[in-house]
JSON list of C-alpha atoms in Angstrom, two decimals:
[
{"chain": "A", "resi": 1, "resn": "MET", "atom": "CA", "xyz": [0.00, 0.00, 0.00]},
{"chain": "A", "resi": 2, "resn": "GLY", "atom": "CA", "xyz": [1.46, 3.36, -1.03]},
{"chain": "A", "resi": 3, "resn": "ARG", "atom": "CA", "xyz": [1.90, 6.28, 1.28]},
{"chain": "A", "resi": 4, "resn": "LEU", "atom": "CA", "xyz": [3.29, 9.80, 1.46]},
{"chain": "A", "resi": 5, "resn": "SER", "atom": "CA", "xyz": [5.16, 11.02, 4.52]},
{"chain": "A", "resi": 6, "resn": "THR", "atom": "CA", "xyz": [7.47, 13.84, 5.56]},
{"chain": "A", "resi": 7, "resn": "HIS", "atom": "CA", "xyz": [9.53, 15.14, 8.43]},
{"chain": "A", "resi": 8, "resn": "VAL", "atom": "CA", "xyz": [11.49, 18.32, 9.18]},
{"chain": "A", "resi": 9, "resn": "LEU", "atom": "CA", "xyz": [14.92, 18.57, 10.78]},
{"chain": "A", "resi": 10, "resn": "ASP", "atom": "CA", "xyz": [16.47, 21.82, 12.00]},
{"chain": "A", "resi": 11, "resn": "THR", "atom": "CA", "xyz": [20.12, 21.57, 10.94]},
{"chain": "A", "resi": 12, "resn": "ALA", "atom": "CA", "xyz": [21.10, 24.82, 12.69]},
{"chain": "A", "resi": 13, "resn": "LEU", "atom": "CA", "xyz": [19.89, 23.61, 16.09]},
{"chain": "A", "resi": 14, "resn": "GLY", "atom": "CA", "xyz": [20.60, 19.94, 15.43]},
{"chain": "A", "resi": 15, "resn": "ARG", "atom": "CA", "xyz": [17.14, 18.65, 16.34]},
{"chain": "A", "resi": 16, "resn": "PRO", "atom": "CA", "xyz": [13.72, 17.81, 14.93]},
{"chain": "A", "resi": 17, "resn": "ALA", "atom": "CA", "xyz": [11.67, 20.85, 13.97]},
{"chain": "A", "resi": 18, "resn": "ARG", "atom": "CA", "xyz": [8.53, 20.83, 16.12]},
{"chain": "A", "resi": 19, "resn": "GLY", "atom": "CA", "xyz": [5.55, 22.96, 15.13]},
{"chain": "A", "resi": 20, "resn": "VAL", "atom": "CA", "xyz": [6.22, 23.44, 11.41]},
{"chain": "A", "resi": 21, "resn": "ARG", "atom": "CA", "xyz": [2.96, 23.96, 9.54]},
{"chain": "A", "resi": 22, "resn": "ILE", "atom": "CA", "xyz": [2.80, 22.04, 6.26]},
{"chain": "A", "resi": 23, "resn": "ALA", "atom": "CA", "xyz": [0.22, 22.36, 3.49]},
{"chain": "A", "resi": 24, "resn": "LEU", "atom": "CA", "xyz": [-0.22, 19.59, 0.92]},
{"chain": "A", "resi": 25, "resn": "TYR", "atom": "CA", "xyz": [-1.55, 20.26, -2.58]},
{"chain": "A", "resi": 26, "resn": "ARG", "atom": "CA", "xyz": [-2.30, 18.06, -5.56]},
{"chain": "A", "resi": 27, "resn": "LEU", "atom": "CA", "xyz": [-1.37, 19.74, -8.85]},
{"chain": "A", "resi": 28, "resn": "GLU", "atom": "CA", "xyz": [-3.97, 19.42, -11.58]},
{"chain": "A", "resi": 29, "resn": "GLY", "atom": "CA", "xyz": [-2.71, 21.26, -14.64]},
{"chain": "A", "resi": 30, "resn": "GLU", "atom": "CA", "xyz": [-2.24, 24.86, -13.54]},
{"chain": "A", "resi": 31, "resn": "ALA", "atom": "CA", "xyz": [-4.51, 24.41, -10.51]},
{"chain": "A", "resi": 32, "resn": "ARG", "atom": "CA", "xyz": [-3.37, 23.59, -6.97]},
{"chain": "A", "resi": 33, "resn": "VAL", "atom": "CA", "xyz": [-5.96, 21.63, -5.00]},
{"chain": "A", "resi": 34, "resn": "ARG", "atom": "CA", "xyz": [-5.38, 21.87, -1.26]},
{"chain": "A", "resi": 35, "resn": "LEU", "atom": "CA", "xyz": [-5.65, 18.45, 0.37]},
{"chain": "A", "resi": 36, "resn": "MET", "atom": "CA", "xyz": [-4.69, 19.18, 3.97]},
{"chain": "A", "resi": 37, "resn": "GLU", "atom": "CA", "xyz": [-2.67, 21.15, 6.46]},
{"chain": "A", "resi": 38, "resn": "VAL", "atom": "CA", "xyz": [-0.75, 19.51, 9.31]},
{"chain": "A", "resi": 39, "resn": "GLU", "atom": "CA", "xyz": [1.88, 20.43, 11.88]},
{"chain": "A", "resi": 40, "resn": "THR", "atom": "CA", "xyz": [5.00, 18.52, 12.87]},
{"chain": "A", "resi": 41, "resn": "ASN", "atom": "CA", "xyz": [5.18, 16.90, 16.29]},
{"chain": "A", "resi": 42, "resn": "ALA", "atom": "CA", "xyz": [8.09, 16.77, 18.77]},
{"chain": "A", "resi": 43, "resn": "ASP", "atom": "CA", "xyz": [9.90, 14.31, 16.49]},
{"chain": "A", "resi": 44, "resn": "GLY", "atom": "CA", "xyz": [9.59, 16.68, 13.51]},
{"chain": "A", "resi": 45, "resn": "ARG", "atom": "CA", "xyz": [7.14, 14.27, 11.88]},
{"chain": "A", "resi": 46, "resn": "THR", "atom": "CA", "xyz": [3.43, 14.29, 11.26]},
{"chain": "A", "resi": 47, "resn": "ASP", "atom": "CA", "xyz": [1.32, 12.10, 13.53]},
{"chain": "A", "resi": 48, "resn": "ALA", "atom": "CA", "xyz": [0.21, 10.01, 10.55]},
{"chain": "A", "resi": 49, "resn": "PRO", "atom": "CA", "xyz": [1.23, 9.66, 6.91]},
{"chain": "A", "resi": 50, "resn": "LEU", "atom": "CA", "xyz": [-0.08, 12.49, 4.76]},
{"chain": "A", "resi": 51, "resn": "LEU", "atom": "CA", "xyz": [-1.72, 10.14, 2.26]},
{"chain": "A", "resi": 52, "resn": "THR", "atom": "CA", "xyz": [-2.21, 6.38, 2.25]},
{"chain": "A", "resi": 53, "resn": "GLY", "atom": "CA", "xyz": [-3.93, 3.79, 0.11]},
{"chain": "A", "resi": 54, "resn": "ASP", "atom": "CA", "xyz": [-6.36, 5.10, -2.49]},
{"chain": "A", "resi": 55, "resn": "ALA", "atom": "CA", "xyz": [-5.83, 8.70, -1.31]},
{"chain": "A", "resi": 56, "resn": "LEU", "atom": "CA", "xyz": [-2.35, 8.61, -2.85]},
{"chain": "A", "resi": 57, "resn": "GLN", "atom": "CA", "xyz": [-2.67, 8.78, -6.61]},
{"chain": "A", "resi": 58, "resn": "ALA", "atom": "CA", "xyz": [-0.06, 8.98, -9.33]},
{"chain": "A", "resi": 59, "resn": "GLY", "atom": "CA", "xyz": [0.55, 12.59, -10.27]},
{"chain": "A", "resi": 60, "resn": "SER", "atom": "CA", "xyz": [2.18, 15.81, -9.12]},
{"chain": "A", "resi": 61, "resn": "TYR", "atom": "CA", "xyz": [2.08, 17.23, -5.62]},
{"chain": "A", "resi": 62, "resn": "GLU", "atom": "CA", "xyz": [3.40, 20.20, -3.68]},
{"chain": "A", "resi": 63, "resn": "LEU", "atom": "CA", "xyz": [4.31, 20.47, -0.02]},
{"chain": "A", "resi": 64, "resn": "VAL", "atom": "CA", "xyz": [4.58, 24.00, 1.36]},
{"chain": "A", "resi": 65, "resn": "PHE", "atom": "CA", "xyz": [6.57, 24.20, 4.58]},
{"chain": "A", "resi": 66, "resn": "HIS", "atom": "CA", "xyz": [5.92, 27.36, 6.63]},
{"chain": "A", "resi": 67, "resn": "ALA", "atom": "CA", "xyz": [9.51, 27.59, 7.80]},
{"chain": "A", "resi": 68, "resn": "GLY", "atom": "CA", "xyz": [9.43, 31.31, 8.58]},
{"chain": "A", "resi": 69, "resn": "ASP", "atom": "CA", "xyz": [6.88, 30.89, 11.36]},
{"chain": "A", "resi": 70, "resn": "TYR", "atom": "CA", "xyz": [9.01, 28.11, 12.85]},
{"chain": "A", "resi": 71, "resn": "LEU", "atom": "CA", "xyz": [12.25, 30.11, 12.56]},
{"chain": "A", "resi": 72, "resn": "ARG", "atom": "CA", "xyz": [10.64, 33.09, 14.31]},
{"chain": "A", "resi": 73, "resn": "ALA", "atom": "CA", "xyz": [9.17, 30.88, 17.06]},
{"chain": "A", "resi": 74, "resn": "THR", "atom": "CA", "xyz": [12.61, 29.36, 17.78]},
{"chain": "A", "resi": 75, "resn": "GLY", "atom": "CA", "xyz": [14.36, 32.76, 17.84]},
{"chain": "A", "resi": 76, "resn": "GLN", "atom": "CA", "xyz": [16.34, 32.11, 14.67]},
{"chain": "A", "resi": 77, "resn": "ALA", "atom": "CA", "xyz": [14.67, 34.93, 12.73]},
{"chain": "A", "resi": 78, "resn": "GLY", "atom": "CA", "xyz": [13.31, 38.38, 13.46]},
{"chain": "A", "resi": 79, "resn": "ALA", "atom": "CA", "xyz": [10.08, 40.05, 12.46]},
{"chain": "A", "resi": 80, "resn": "GLY", "atom": "CA", "xyz": [11.42, 41.48, 9.18]},
{"chain": "A", "resi": 81, "resn": "VAL", "atom": "CA", "xyz": [11.69, 39.96, 5.74]},
{"chain": "A", "resi": 82, "resn": "LEU", "atom": "CA", "xyz": [13.15, 36.47, 5.89]},
{"chain": "A", "resi": 83, "resn": "PHE", "atom": "CA", "xyz": [15.54, 34.83, 3.46]},
{"chain": "A", "resi": 84, "resn": "LEU", "atom": "CA", "xyz": [13.44, 31.64, 3.76]},
{"chain": "A", "resi": 85, "resn": "ASP", "atom": "CA", "xyz": [9.78, 31.87, 4.65]},
{"chain": "A", "resi": 86, "resn": "GLN", "atom": "CA", "xyz": [7.49, 29.44, 2.83]},
{"chain": "A", "resi": 87, "resn": "ILE", "atom": "CA", "xyz": [9.36, 26.59, 1.16]},
{"chain": "A", "resi": 88, "resn": "PRO", "atom": "CA", "xyz": [7.47, 24.85, -1.67]},
{"chain": "A", "resi": 89, "resn": "ILE", "atom": "CA", "xyz": [8.62, 21.43, -2.82]},
{"chain": "A", "resi": 90, "resn": "ARG", "atom": "CA", "xyz": [7.03, 20.01, -5.97]},
{"chain": "A", "resi": 91, "resn": "PHE", "atom": "CA", "xyz": [7.45, 16.33, -6.65]},
{"chain": "A", "resi": 92, "resn": "GLY", "atom": "CA", "xyz": [5.94, 13.55, -8.70]},
{"chain": "A", "resi": 93, "resn": "VAL", "atom": "CA", "xyz": [4.41, 10.23, -7.69]},
{"chain": "A", "resi": 94, "resn": "PRO", "atom": "CA", "xyz": [4.79, 7.89, -10.67]},
{"chain": "A", "resi": 95, "resn": "ASP", "atom": "CA", "xyz": [3.71, 4.74, -8.80]},
{"chain": "A", "resi": 96, "resn": "ALA", "atom": "CA", "xyz": [1.06, 5.18, -6.09]},
{"chain": "A", "resi": 97, "resn": "ALA", "atom": "CA", "xyz": [1.84, 1.73, -4.66]},
{"chain": "A", "resi": 98, "resn": "GLN", "atom": "CA", "xyz": [5.23, 2.92, -3.36]},
{"chain": "A", "resi": 99, "resn": "HIS", "atom": "CA", "xyz": [6.25, 4.88, -0.27]},
{"chain": "A", "resi": 100, "resn": "TYR", "atom": "CA", "xyz": [7.28, 8.48, -0.93]},
{"chain": "A", "resi": 101, "resn": "HIS", "atom": "CA", "xyz": [9.03, 10.22, 1.95]},
{"chain": "A", "resi": 102, "resn": "VAL", "atom": "CA", "xyz": [9.86, 13.89, 1.39]},
{"chain": "A", "resi": 103, "resn": "PRO", "atom": "CA", "xyz": [11.99, 15.22, 4.27]},
{"chain": "A", "resi": 104, "resn": "LEU", "atom": "CA", "xyz": [13.06, 18.84, 4.71]},
{"chain": "A", "resi": 105, "resn": "LEU", "atom": "CA", "xyz": [16.30, 19.93, 6.37]},
{"chain": "A", "resi": 106, "resn": "ILE", "atom": "CA", "xyz": [16.19, 23.61, 7.27]},
{"chain": "A", "resi": 107, "resn": "SER", "atom": "CA", "xyz": [18.23, 26.43, 8.74]},
{"chain": "A", "resi": 108, "resn": "PRO", "atom": "CA", "xyz": [17.62, 30.18, 8.48]},
{"chain": "A", "resi": 109, "resn": "TYR", "atom": "CA", "xyz": [19.61, 30.42, 5.23]},
{"chain": "A", "resi": 110, "resn": "ALA", "atom": "CA", "xyz": [19.45, 27.00, 3.57]},
{"chain": "A", "resi": 111, "resn": "TYR", "atom": "CA", "xyz": [17.31, 23.96, 3.00]},
{"chain": "A", "resi": 112, "resn": "SER", "atom": "CA", "xyz": [17.57, 20.62, 1.29]},
{"chain": "A", "resi": 113, "resn": "THR", "atom": "CA", "xyz": [15.36, 17.67, 0.50]},
{"chain": "A", "resi": 114, "resn": "TYR", "atom": "CA", "xyz": [15.60, 14.22, -1.02]},
{"chain": "A", "resi": 115, "resn": "ARG", "atom": "CA", "xyz": [13.47, 11.14, -1.53]},
{"chain": "A", "resi": 116, "resn": "GLY", "atom": "CA", "xyz": [13.78, 9.30, 1.73]},
{"chain": "A", "resi": 117, "resn": "SER", "atom": "CA", "xyz": [12.59, 5.91, 2.83]}
]
């Protein structure tokens, strides 16, 4: 059974990023259809996979990580304009029977992602 999951790690503080708001969209042509919004727990993960089973379909998706709110809440950013605020990651799901894990590693001035397991 396929599933989509994510987690967020704060590389500047060396710990999981708790309280990061994440919005998930399905891309349908030029349209973005919002599927859900979740927040990371103390382990930097969501309490459940974002999508499982029939809810995960082949196609294109976008995760938007609200990193700026998290960086402000942890004292790593001020109230002004941030270098990184909302971080969108667009990715494809070619086979809905597989597990797609899309982690985010963040700091105030950099981020990275990869297909995890």
